Tab-separated table of C-alpha atoms in Angstrom:
chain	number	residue	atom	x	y	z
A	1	UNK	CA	13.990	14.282	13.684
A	2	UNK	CA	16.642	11.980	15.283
A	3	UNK	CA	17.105	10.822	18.804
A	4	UNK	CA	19.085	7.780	20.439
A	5	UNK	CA	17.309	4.830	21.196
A	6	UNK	CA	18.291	2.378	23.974
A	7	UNK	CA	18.069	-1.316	22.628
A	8	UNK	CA	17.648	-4.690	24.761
A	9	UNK	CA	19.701	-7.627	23.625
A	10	UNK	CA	18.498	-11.103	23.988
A	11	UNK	CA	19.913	-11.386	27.877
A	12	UNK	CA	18.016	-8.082	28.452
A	13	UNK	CA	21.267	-5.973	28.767
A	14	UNK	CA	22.034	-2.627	27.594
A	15	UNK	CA	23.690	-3.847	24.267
A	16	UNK	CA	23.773	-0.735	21.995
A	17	UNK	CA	22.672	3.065	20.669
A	18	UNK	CA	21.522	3.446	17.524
A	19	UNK	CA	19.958	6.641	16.117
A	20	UNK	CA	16.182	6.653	15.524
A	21	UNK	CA	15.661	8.641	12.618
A	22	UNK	CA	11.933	10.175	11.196
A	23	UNK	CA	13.605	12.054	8.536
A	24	UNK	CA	14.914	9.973	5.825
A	25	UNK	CA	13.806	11.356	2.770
A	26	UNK	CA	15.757	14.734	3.531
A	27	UNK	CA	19.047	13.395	4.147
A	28	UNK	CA	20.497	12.386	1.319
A	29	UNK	CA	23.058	9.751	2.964
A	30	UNK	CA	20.744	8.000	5.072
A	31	UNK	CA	18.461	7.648	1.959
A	32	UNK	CA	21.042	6.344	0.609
A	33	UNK	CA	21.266	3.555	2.865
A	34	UNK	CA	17.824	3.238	3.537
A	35	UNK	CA	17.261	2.316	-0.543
A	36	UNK	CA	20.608	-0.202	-0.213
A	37	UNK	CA	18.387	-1.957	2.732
A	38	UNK	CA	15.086	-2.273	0.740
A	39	UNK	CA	17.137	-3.274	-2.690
A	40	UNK	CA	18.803	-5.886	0.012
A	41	UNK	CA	15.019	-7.224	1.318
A	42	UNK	CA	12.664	-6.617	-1.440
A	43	UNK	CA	14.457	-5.885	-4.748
A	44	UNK	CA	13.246	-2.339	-5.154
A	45	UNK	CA	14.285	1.440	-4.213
A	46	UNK	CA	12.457	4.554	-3.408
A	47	UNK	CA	14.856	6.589	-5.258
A	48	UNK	CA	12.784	7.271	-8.301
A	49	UNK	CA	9.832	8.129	-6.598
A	50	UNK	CA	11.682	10.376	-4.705
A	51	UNK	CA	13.646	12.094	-7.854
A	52	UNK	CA	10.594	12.903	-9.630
A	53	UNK	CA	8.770	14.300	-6.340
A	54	UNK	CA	6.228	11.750	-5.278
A	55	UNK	CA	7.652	10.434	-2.139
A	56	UNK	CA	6.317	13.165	0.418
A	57	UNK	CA	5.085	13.254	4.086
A	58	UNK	CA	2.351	10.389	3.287
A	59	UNK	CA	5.319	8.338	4.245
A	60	UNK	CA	7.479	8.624	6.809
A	61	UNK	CA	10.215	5.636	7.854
A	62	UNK	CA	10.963	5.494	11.126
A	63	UNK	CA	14.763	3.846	11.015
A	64	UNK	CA	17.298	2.867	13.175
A	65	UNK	CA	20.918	3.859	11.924
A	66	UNK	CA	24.093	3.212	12.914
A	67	UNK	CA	26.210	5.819	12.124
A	68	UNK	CA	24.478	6.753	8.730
A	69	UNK	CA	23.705	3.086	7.924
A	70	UNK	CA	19.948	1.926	8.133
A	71	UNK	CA	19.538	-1.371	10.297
A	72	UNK	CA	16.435	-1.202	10.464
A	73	UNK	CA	12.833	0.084	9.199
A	74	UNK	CA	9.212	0.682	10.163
A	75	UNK	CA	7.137	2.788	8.235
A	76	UNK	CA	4.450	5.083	8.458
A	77	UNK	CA	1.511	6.073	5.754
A	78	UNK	CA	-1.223	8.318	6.554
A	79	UNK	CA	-4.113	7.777	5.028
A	80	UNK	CA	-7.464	8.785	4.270
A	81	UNK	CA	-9.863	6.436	3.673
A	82	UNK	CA	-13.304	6.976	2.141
A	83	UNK	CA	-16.064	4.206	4.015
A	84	UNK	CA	-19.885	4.513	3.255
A	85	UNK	CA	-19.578	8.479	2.349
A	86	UNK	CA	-17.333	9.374	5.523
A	87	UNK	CA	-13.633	10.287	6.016
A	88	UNK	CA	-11.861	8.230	8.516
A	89	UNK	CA	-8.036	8.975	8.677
A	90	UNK	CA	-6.250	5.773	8.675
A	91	UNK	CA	-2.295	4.695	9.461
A	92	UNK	CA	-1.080	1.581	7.606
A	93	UNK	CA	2.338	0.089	8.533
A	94	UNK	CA	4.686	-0.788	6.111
A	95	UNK	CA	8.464	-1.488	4.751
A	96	UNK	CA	8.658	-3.335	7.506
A	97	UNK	CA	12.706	-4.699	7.300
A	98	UNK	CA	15.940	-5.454	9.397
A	99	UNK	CA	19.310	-5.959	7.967
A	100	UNK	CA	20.564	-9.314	8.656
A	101	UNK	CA	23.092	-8.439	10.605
A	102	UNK	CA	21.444	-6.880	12.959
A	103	UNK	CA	18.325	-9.142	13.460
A	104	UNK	CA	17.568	-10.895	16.806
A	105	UNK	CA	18.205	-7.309	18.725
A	106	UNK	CA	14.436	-6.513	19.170
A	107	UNK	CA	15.164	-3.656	16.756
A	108	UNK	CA	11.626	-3.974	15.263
A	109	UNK	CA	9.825	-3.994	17.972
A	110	UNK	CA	11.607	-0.563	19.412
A	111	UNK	CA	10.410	0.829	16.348
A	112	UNK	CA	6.860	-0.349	16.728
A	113	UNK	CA	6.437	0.892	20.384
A	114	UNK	CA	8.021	4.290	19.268
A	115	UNK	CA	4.855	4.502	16.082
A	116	UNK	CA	2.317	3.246	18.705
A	117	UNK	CA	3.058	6.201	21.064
A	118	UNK	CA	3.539	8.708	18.074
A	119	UNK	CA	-0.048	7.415	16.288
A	120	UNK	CA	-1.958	5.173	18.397
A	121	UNK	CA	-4.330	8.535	19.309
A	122	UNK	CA	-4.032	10.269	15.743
A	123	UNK	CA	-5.650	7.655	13.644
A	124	UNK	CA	-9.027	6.270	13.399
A	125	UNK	CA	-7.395	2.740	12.780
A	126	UNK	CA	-4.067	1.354	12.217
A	127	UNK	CA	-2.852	-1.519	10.063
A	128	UNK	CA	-0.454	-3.533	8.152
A	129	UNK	CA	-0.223	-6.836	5.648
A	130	UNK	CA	2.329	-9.285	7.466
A	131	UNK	CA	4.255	-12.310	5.595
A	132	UNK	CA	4.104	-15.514	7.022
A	133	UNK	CA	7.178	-15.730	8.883
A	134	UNK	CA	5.968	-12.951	11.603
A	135	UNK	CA	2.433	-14.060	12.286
A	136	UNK	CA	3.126	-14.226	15.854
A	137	UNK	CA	4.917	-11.414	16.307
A	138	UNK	CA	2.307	-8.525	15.233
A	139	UNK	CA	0.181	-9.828	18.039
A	140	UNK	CA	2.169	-8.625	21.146
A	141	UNK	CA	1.381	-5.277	19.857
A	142	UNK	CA	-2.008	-5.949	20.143
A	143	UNK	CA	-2.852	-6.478	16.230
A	144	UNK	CA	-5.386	-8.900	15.796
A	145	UNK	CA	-5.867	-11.370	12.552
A	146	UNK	CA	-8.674	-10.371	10.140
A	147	UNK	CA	-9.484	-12.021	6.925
A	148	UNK	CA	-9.912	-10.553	3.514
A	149	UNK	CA	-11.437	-11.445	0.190
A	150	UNK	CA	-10.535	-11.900	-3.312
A	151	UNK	CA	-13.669	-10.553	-5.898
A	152	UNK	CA	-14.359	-11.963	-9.173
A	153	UNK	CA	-16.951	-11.408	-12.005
A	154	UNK	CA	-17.339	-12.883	-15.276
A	155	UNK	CA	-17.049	-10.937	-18.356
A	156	UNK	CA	-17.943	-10.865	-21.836
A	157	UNK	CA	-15.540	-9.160	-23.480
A	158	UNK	CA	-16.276	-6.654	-25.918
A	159	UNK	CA	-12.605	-4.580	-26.425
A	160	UNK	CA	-12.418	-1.419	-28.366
A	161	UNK	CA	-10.917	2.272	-27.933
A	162	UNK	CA	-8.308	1.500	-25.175
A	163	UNK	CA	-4.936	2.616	-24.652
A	164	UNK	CA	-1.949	2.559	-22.655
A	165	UNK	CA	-0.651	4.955	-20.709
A	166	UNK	CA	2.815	6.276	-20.917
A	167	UNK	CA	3.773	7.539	-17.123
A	168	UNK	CA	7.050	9.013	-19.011
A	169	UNK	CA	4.573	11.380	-20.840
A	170	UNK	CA	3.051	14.555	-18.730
A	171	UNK	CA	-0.096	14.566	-20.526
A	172	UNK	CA	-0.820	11.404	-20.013
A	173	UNK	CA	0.817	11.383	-15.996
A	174	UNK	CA	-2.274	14.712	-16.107
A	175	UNK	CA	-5.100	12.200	-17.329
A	176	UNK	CA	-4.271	9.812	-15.055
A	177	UNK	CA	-4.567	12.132	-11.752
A	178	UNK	CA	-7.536	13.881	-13.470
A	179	UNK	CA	-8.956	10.548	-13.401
A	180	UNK	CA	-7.860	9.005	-10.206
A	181	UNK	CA	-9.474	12.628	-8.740
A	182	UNK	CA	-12.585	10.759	-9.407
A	183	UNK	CA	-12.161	8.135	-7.296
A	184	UNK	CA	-13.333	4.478	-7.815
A	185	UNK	CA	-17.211	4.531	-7.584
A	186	UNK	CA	-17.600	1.103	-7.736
A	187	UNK	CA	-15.338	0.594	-4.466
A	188	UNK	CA	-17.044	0.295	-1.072
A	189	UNK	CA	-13.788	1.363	0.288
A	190	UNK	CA	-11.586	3.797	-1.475
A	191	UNK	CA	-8.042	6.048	-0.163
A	192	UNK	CA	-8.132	9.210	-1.278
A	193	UNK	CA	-6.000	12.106	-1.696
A	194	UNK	CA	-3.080	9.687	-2.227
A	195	UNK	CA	-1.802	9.815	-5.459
A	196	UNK	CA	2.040	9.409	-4.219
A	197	UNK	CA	1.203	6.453	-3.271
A	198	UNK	CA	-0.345	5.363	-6.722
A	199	UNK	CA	2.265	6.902	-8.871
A	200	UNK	CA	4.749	4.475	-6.743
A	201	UNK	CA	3.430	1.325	-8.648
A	202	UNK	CA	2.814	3.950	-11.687
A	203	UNK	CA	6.286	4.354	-12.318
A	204	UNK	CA	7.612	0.860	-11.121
A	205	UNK	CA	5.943	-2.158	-10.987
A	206	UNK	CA	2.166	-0.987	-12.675
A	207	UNK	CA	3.906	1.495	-15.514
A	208	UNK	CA	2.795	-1.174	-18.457
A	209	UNK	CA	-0.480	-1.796	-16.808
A	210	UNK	CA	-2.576	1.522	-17.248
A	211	UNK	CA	-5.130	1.701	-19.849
A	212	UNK	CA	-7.479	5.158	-21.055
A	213	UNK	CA	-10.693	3.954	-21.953
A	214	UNK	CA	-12.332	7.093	-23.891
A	215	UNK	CA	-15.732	6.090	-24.091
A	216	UNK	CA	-16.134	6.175	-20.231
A	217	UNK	CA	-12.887	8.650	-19.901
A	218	UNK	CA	-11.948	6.305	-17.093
A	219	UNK	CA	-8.923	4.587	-16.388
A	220	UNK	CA	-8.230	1.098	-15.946
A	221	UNK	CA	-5.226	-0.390	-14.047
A	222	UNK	CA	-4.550	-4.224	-15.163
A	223	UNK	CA	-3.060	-7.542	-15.709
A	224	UNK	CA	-4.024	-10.669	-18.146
A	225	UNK	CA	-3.169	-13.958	-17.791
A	226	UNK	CA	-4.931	-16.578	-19.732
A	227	UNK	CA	-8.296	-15.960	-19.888
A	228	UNK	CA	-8.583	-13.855	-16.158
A	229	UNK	CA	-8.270	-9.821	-16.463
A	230	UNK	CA	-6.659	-8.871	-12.743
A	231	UNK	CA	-8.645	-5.141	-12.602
A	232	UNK	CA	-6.453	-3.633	-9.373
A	233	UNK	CA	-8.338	-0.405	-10.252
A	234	UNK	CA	-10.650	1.918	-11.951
A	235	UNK	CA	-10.704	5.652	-11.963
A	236	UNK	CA	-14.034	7.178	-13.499
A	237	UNK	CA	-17.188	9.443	-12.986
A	238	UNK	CA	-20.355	7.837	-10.510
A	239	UNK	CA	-22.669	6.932	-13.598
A	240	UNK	CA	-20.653	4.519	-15.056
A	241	UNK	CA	-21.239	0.989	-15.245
A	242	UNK	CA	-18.651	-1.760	-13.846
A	243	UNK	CA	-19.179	-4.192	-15.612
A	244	UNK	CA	-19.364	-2.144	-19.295
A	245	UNK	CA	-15.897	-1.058	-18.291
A	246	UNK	CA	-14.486	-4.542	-17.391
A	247	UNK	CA	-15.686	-5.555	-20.930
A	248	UNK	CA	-14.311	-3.362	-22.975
A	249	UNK	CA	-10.907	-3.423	-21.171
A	250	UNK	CA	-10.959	-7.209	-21.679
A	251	UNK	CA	-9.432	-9.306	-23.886
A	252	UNK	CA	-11.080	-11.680	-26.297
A	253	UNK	CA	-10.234	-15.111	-24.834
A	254	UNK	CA	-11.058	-13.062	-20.934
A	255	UNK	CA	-13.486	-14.710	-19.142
A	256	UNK	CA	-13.296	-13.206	-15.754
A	257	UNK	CA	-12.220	-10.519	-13.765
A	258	UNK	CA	-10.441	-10.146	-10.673
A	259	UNK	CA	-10.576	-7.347	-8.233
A	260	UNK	CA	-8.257	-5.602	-6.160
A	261	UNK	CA	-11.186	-3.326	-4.682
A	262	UNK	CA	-14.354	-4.249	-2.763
A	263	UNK	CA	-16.664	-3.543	-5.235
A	264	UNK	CA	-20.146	-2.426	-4.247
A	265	UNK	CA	-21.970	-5.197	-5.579
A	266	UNK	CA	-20.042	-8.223	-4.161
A	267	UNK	CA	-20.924	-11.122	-6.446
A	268	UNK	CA	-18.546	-13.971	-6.110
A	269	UNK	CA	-15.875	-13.968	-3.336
A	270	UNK	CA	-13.360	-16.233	-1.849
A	271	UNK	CA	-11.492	-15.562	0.999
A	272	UNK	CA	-7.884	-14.301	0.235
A	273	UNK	CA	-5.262	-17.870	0.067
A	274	UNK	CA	-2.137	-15.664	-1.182
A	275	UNK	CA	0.956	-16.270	1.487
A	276	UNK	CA	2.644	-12.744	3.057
A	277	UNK	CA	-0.009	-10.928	2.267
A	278	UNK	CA	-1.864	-11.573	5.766
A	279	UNK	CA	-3.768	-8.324	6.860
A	280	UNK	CA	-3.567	-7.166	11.152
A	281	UNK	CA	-5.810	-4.221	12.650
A	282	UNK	CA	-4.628	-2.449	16.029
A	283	UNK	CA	-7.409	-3.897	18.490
A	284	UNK	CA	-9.247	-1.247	20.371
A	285	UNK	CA	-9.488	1.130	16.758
A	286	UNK	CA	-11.913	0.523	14.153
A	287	UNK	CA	-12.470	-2.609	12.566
A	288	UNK	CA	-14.587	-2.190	9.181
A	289	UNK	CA	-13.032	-5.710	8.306
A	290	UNK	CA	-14.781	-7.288	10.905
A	291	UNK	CA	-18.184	-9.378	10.000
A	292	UNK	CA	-18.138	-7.805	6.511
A	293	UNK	CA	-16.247	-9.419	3.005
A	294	UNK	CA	-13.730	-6.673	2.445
A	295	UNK	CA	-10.314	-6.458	1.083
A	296	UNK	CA	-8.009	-3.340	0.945
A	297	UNK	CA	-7.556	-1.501	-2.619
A	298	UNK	CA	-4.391	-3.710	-3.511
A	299	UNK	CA	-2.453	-0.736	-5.105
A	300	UNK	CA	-2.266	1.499	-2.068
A	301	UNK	CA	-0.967	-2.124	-0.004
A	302	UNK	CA	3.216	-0.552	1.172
C-alpha cells in the first residue's frame, strides 16, 4: 500500500512528496533500499530473515521513499502478549531511522501520526525502546517514560548434558520452535505466537547462543562473561524448576544469572542503567509497567 505524503519543512512550507509505503517486504527494490538504510544506521539487514521466510506480516515498515529510495522508517510489530493468564494484543514500535540526508524534515514524525491513526484503536497498548538522543521527542506523541528492571539470581553451577544449537540444521531449527511452543513459564510476561521475531536474533546476532538442555528438554538462550550467565530466555514445560535449569546451563566459575524476562519470583532487581534502551508506553492504553518491577522479554525488543 503506497500513497503520497505531504511533508512540512522547518519554515512550515510545502517542501516535498515522498511516497509512504506499508509494503516493503514485497517489493523487491524498495527492500532493497530499505536494508541499505538499516546497514547505514544499525549495521544489520533484514535480508536473511526475509530469504529463509521469517520476516512476515508481524512486521510491517511504514517508509517514506523517494523514488524507490527509503528516507525514512517507522515500524510496526503486532504482538501478543501473555499477562497473568490473559491475551492482550500489543503494538511495539521499532526500526525507528532517517537517512541523513534527509533529517530535520519532520519525516519521523509524519510517519508516527500516520501509525497512531492506523493502530491507536487496534491495540491494547503501544510501545517502543528509545535511545538517548530522542527522549524528548517520543513525548509529543503522547508516550510517557516508564522504568524497567534488570533481574539477577545467584547460581551454583552444576553443568552437564547441554548443547548448542545449530539454526543451519532443520532438526534442530524443529526443537527449538517445539520448545519455544512452550512458552517461558517462569516469565510473568511472555509474547507469544512470535517466533519470526525470535528466529531474527536466531539466525543473526543469538545463532551461537542457544543451548538444548535434555534433562528438562528445554531450551536455553545465553551469554557468559566472567563469572555472570546473561539467560535472555528459556523455553520449557510448567513443572520445571528455574533455578535447576540456570545451574546446569552454567558454567563452573558462574556465579550469577541475569535475566532478560520478568521472572515470577522476582528476587534481586535493579532498575535498568543501560543507555538507548529507554522504554515509552502510549498514555491513555494500558500500562502493566506502571507501579510493578517489570522489564520486556529482551529478545522480542525491534
Amino acid at each position: 500500500m503506497c500513497h503520497c505524503a505531504a511533508l512540512l519543512g522547518k519554515d512550515g512550507m510545502m517542501t516535498d512528496r515522498y511516497v509512504l509505503d506499508k509494503s516493503v517486504r514485497t517489493n523487491d527494490a524498495v527492500r532493497a533500499s530499505y536494508n541499505e538504510l538499516t546497514a547505514k544506521t544499525f549495521g544489520f539487514t533484514f535480508e536473511e530473515w526475509y530469504r529463509q521466510g521469517f520476516w512476515t506480516d508481524k512486521n510491517v515498515p511504514y517508509a517514506l521513499r523517494d523514488g524507490t529510495k527509503v528516507i525514512s522508517n517507522v515500524s510496526v510489530n503486532p504482538m501478543d502478549i501473555l499477562w497473568n493468564g490473559e491475551m492482550r494484543r500489543y503494538v511495539q514500535l521499532g526500526t525507528v531511522m532517517t537517512d541523513p540526508e534527509y533529517r530535520g524534515r519532520g519525516l519521523a514524525r509524519i510517519l508516527i501520526s500516520e501509525i497512531l491513526k492506523d493502530w491507536r484503536d487496534r491495540c491494547d497498548a503501544m510501545f517502543l525502546f528509545a535511545n538517548d538522543s530522542v527522549l524528548d521527542f517520543y513525548p509529543r506523541f503522547g508516550f510517557i517514560r516508564e522504568s524497567t528492571y534488570q533481574f539477577r539470581r545467584p547460581v551454583i553451577p552444576n553443568p552437564g548434558g547441554m548443547r548448542r544449537l545449530n539454526m543451519e540444521c532443520g532438526a534442530d531449527r524443529e526443537l527449538l520452535r517445539s520448545c519455544y511452543l512452550k512458552s517461558n513459564p517462569f516469565s510473568q510476561l511472555t509474547v507469544v505466537n512470535n517466533f519470526e521475531l525470535l528466529m531474527f536474533y536466531s539466525i543473526s546476532f543469538m545463532k551461537n547462543c542457544i543451548f538444548y538442555l535434555k534433562k528438562f528438554d528445554a531450551v536455553i538462550i545465553a551469554e557468559y562473561e566472567d563469572t555472570v550467565m546473561t539467560c535472555y530466555d528459556i523455553f520449557c514445560d510448567p513443572h520445571q524448576e528455574l533455578d535447576a535449569i540456570l545451574s546446569a546451563a552454567a558454567k563452573e566459575d558462574t556465579a550469577f544469572a541475569d535475566l532478560g524476562f520478568s521472572p515470577v519470583s522476582v528476587g534481586t532487581c535493579v532498575p535498568t542503567e543501560e543507555k538507548g534502551d529507554t522504554l515509552f508506553l502510549l498514555k491513555g492504553k494500558e500500562n502493566i509497567w506502571k507501579g510493578r518491577q517489570l522489564t520486556f522479554p529482551h529478545l522480542f525488543h525491534t
